[in-house]
PDB file of N, CA and C in Angstrom:
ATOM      1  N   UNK A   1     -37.531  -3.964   8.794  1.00 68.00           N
ATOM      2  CA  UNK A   1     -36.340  -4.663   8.338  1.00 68.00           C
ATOM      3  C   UNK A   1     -36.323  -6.035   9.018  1.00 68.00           C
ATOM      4  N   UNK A   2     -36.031  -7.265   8.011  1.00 84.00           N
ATOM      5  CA  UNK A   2     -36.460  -8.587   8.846  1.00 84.00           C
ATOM      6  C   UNK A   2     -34.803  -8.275   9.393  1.00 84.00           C
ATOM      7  N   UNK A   3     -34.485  -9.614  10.314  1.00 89.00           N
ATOM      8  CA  UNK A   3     -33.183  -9.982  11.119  1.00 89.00           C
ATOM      9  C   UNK A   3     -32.178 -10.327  10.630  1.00 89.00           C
ATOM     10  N   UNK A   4     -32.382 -11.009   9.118  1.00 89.00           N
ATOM     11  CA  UNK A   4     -31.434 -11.114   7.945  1.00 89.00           C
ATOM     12  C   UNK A   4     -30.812 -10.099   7.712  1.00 89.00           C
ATOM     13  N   UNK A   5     -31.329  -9.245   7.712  1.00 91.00           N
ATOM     14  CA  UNK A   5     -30.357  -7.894   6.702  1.00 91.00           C
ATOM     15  C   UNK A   5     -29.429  -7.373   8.064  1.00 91.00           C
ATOM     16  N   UNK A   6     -30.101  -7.776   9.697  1.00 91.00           N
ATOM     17  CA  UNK A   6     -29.310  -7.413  10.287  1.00 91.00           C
ATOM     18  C   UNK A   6     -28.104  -8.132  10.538  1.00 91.00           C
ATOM     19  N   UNK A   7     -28.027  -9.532  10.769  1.00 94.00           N
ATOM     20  CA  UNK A   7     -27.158 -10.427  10.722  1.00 94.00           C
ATOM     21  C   UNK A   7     -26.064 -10.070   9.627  1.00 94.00           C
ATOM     22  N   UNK A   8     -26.487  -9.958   8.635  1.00 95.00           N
ATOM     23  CA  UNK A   8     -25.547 -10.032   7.154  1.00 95.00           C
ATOM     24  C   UNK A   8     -24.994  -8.616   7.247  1.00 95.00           C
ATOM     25  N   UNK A   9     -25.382  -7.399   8.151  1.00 95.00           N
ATOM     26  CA  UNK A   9     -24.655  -6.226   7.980  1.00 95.00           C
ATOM     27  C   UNK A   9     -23.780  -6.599   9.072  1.00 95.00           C
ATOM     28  N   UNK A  10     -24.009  -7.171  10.389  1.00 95.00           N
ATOM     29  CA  UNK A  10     -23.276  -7.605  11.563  1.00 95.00           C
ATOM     30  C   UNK A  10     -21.894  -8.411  10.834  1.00 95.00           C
ATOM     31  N   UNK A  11     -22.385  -9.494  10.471  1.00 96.00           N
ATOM     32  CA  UNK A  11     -21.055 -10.809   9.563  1.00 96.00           C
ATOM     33  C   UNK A  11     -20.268  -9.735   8.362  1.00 96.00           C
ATOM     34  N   UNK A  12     -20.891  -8.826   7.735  1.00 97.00           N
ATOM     35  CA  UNK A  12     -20.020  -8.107   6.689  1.00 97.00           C
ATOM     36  C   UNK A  12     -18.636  -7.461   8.080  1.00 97.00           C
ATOM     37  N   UNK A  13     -19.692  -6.566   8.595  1.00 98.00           N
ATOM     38  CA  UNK A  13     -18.569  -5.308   9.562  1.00 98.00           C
ATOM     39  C   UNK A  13     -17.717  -6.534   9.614  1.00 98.00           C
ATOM     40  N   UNK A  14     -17.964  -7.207  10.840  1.00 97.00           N
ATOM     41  CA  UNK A  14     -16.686  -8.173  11.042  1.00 97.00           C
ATOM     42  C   UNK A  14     -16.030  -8.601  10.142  1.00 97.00           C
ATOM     43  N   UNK A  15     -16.409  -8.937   8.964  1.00 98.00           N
ATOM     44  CA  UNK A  15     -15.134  -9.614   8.088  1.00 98.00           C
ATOM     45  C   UNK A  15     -13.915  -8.647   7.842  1.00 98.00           C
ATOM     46  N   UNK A  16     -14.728  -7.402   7.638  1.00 98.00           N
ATOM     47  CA  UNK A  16     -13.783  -5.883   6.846  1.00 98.00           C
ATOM     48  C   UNK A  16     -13.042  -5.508   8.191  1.00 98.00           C
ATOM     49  N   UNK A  17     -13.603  -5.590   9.402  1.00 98.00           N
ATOM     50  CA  UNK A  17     -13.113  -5.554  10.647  1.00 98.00           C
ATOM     51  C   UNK A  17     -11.475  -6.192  10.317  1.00 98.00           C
ATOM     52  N   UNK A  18     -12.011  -7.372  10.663  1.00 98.00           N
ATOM     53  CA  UNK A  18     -10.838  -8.934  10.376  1.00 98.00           C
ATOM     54  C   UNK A  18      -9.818  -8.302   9.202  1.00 98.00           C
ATOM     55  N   UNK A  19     -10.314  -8.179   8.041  1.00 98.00           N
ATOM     56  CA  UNK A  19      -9.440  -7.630   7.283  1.00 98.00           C
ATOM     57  C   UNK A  19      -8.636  -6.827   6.929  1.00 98.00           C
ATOM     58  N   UNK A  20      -9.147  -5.807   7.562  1.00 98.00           N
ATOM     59  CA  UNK A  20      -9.017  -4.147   7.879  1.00 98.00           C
ATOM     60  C   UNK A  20      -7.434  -4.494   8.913  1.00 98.00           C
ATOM     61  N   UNK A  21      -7.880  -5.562  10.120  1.00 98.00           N
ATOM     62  CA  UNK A  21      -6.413  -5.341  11.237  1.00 98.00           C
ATOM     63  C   UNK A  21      -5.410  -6.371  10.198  1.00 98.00           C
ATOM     64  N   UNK A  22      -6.125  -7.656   9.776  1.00 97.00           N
ATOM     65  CA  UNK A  22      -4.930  -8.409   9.176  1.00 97.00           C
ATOM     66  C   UNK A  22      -3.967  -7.620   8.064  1.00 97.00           C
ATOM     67  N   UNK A  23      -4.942  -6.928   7.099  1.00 95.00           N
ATOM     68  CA  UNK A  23      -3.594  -6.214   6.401  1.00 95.00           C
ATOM     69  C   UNK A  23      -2.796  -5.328   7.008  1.00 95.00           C
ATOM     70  N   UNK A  24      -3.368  -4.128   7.745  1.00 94.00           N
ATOM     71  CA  UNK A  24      -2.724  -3.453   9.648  1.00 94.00           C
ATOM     72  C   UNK A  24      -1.317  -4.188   9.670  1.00 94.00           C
ATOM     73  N   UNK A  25      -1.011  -5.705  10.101  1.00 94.00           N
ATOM     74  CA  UNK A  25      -0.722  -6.491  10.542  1.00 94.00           C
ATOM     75  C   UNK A  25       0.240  -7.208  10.125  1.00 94.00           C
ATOM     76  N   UNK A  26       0.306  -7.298   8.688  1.00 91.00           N
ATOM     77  CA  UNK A  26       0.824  -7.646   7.643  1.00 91.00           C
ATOM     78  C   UNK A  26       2.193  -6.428   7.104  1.00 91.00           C
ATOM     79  N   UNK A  27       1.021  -4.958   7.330  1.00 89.00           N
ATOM     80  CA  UNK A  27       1.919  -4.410   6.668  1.00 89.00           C
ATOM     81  C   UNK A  27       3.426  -3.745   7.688  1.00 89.00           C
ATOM     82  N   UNK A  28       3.131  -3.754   8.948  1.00 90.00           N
ATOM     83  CA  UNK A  28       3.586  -3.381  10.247  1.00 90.00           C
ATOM     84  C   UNK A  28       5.147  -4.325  10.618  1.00 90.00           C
ATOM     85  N   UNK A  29       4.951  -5.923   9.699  1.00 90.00           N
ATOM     86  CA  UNK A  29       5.875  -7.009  10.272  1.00 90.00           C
ATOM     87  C   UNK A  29       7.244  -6.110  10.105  1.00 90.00           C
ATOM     88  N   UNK A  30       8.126  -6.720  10.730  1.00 89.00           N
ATOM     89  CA  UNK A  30       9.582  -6.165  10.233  1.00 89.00           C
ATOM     90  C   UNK A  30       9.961  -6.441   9.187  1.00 89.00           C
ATOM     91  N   UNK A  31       9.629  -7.660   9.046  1.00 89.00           N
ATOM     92  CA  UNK A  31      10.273  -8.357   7.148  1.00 89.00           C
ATOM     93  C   UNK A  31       9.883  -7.553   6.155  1.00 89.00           C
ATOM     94  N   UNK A  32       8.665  -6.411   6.290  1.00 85.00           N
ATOM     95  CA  UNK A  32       8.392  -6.017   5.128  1.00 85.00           C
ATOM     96  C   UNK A  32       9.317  -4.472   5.284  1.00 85.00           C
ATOM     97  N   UNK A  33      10.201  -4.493   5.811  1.00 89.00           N
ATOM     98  CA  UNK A  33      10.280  -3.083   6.499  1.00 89.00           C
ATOM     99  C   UNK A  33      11.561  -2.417   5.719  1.00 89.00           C
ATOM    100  N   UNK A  34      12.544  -3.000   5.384  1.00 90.00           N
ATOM    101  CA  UNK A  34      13.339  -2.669   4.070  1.00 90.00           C
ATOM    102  C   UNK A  34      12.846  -2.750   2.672  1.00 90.00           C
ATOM    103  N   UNK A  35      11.779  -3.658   2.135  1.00 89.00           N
ATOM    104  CA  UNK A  35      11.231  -2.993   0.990  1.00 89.00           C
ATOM    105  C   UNK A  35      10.414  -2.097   0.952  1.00 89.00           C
ATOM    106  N   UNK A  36       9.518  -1.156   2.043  1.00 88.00           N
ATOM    107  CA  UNK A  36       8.917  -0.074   2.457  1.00 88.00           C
ATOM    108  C   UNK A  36       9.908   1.073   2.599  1.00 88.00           C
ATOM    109  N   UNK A  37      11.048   1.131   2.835  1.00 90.00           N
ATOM    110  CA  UNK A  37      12.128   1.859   3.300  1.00 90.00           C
ATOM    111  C   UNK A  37      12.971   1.989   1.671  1.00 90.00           C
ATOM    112  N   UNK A  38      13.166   1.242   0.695  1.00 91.00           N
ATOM    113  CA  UNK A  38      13.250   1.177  -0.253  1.00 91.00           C
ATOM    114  C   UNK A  38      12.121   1.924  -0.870  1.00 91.00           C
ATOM    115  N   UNK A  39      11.172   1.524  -0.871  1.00 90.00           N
ATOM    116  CA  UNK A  39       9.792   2.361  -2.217  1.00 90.00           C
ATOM    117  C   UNK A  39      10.022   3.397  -1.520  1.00 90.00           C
ATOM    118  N   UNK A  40      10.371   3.835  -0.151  1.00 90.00           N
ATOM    119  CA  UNK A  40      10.027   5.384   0.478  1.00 90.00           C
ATOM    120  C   UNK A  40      11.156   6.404  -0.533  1.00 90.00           C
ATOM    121  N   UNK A  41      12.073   5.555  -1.155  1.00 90.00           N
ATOM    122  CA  UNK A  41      13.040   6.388  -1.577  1.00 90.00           C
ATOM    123  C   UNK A  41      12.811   6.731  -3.292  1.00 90.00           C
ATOM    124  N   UNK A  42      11.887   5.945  -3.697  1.00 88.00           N
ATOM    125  CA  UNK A  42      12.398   5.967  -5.006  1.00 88.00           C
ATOM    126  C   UNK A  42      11.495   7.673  -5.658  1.00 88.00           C
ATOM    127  N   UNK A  43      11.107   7.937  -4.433  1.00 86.00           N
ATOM    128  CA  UNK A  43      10.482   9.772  -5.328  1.00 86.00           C
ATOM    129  C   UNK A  43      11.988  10.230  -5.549  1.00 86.00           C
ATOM    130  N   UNK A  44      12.813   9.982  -4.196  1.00 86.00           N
ATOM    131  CA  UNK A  44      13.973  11.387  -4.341  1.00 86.00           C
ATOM    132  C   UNK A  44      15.317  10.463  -5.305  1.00 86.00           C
ATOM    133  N   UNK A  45      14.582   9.608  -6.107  1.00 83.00           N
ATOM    134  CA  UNK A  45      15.775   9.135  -7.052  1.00 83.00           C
ATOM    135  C   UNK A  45      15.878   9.553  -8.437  1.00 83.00           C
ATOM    136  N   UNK A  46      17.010  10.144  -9.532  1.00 73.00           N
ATOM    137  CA  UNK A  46      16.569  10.475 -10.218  1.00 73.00           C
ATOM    138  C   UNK A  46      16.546   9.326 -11.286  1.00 73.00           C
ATOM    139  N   UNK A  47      15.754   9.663 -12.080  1.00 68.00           N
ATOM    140  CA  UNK A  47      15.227   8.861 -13.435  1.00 68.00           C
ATOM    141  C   UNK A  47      17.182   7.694 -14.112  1.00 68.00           C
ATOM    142  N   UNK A  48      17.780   8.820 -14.803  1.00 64.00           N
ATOM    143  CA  UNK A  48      18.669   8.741 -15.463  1.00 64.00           C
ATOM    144  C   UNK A  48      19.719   9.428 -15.006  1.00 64.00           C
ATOM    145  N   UNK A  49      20.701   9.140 -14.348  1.00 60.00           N
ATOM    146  CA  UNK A  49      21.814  10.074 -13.871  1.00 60.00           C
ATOM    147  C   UNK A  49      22.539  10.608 -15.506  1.00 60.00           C
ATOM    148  N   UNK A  50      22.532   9.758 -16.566  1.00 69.00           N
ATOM    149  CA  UNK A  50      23.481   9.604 -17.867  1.00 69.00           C
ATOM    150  C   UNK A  50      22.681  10.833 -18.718  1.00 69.00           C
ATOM    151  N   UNK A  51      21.515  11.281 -17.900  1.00 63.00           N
ATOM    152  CA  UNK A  51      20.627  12.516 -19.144  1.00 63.00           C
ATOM    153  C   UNK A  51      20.839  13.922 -18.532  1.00 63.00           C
ATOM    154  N   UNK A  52      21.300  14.370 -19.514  1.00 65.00           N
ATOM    155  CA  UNK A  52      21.690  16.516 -19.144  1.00 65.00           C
ATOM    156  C   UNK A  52      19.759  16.572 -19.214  1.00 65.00           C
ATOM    157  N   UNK A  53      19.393  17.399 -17.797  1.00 61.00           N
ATOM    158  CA  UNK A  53      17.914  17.805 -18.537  1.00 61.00           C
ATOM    159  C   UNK A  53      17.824  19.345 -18.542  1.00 61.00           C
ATOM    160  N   UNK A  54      18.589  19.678 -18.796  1.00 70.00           N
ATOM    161  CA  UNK A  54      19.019  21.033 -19.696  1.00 70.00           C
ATOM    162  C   UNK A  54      18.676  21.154 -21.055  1.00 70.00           C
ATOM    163  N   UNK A  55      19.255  19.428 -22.119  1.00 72.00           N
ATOM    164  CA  UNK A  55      19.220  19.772 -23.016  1.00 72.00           C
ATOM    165  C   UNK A  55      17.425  19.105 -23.880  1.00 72.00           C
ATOM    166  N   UNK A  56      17.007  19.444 -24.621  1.00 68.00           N
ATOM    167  CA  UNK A  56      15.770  18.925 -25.125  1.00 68.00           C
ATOM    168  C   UNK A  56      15.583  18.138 -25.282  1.00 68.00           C
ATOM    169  N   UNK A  57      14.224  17.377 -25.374  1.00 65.00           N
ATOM    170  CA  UNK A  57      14.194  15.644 -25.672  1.00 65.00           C
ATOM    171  C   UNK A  57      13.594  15.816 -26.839  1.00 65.00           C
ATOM    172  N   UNK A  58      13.890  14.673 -27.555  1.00 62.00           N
ATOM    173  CA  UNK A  58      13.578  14.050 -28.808  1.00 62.00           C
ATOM    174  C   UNK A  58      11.821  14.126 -28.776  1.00 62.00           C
ATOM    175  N   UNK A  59      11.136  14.374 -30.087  1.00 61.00           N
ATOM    176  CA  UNK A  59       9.900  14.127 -30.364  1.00 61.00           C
ATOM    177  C   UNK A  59      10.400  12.646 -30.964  1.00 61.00           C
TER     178      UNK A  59
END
């Protein structure tokens, strides 16, 4: 294996490295921390409060 392929696997790790903590980093800030706290909720929300799902839906 020439020294190229080692260099260029060395410079890849690090970038994904770099990238890997910046999004980490990004996603961790406080500012993002009420719209995370928001999406955490929207499983236990229901669809339509205004629909009986008792009764059948339309084809």
């Amino acid at each position: 294996m020439s020294p190229f392929w080692g260099h260029l696997a060395g410079v890849m790790i690090v970038l994904m490295m770099v990238s890997f903590i910046g999004i980490w980093i990004w996603a961790w800030r406080k500012y993002h921390k009420p719209v995370f706290d928001q999406m955490a909720q929207l499983p236990m929300q229901d669809d339509d409060p205004t629909v009986d799902p008792t009764q059948e839906k339309p084809r």
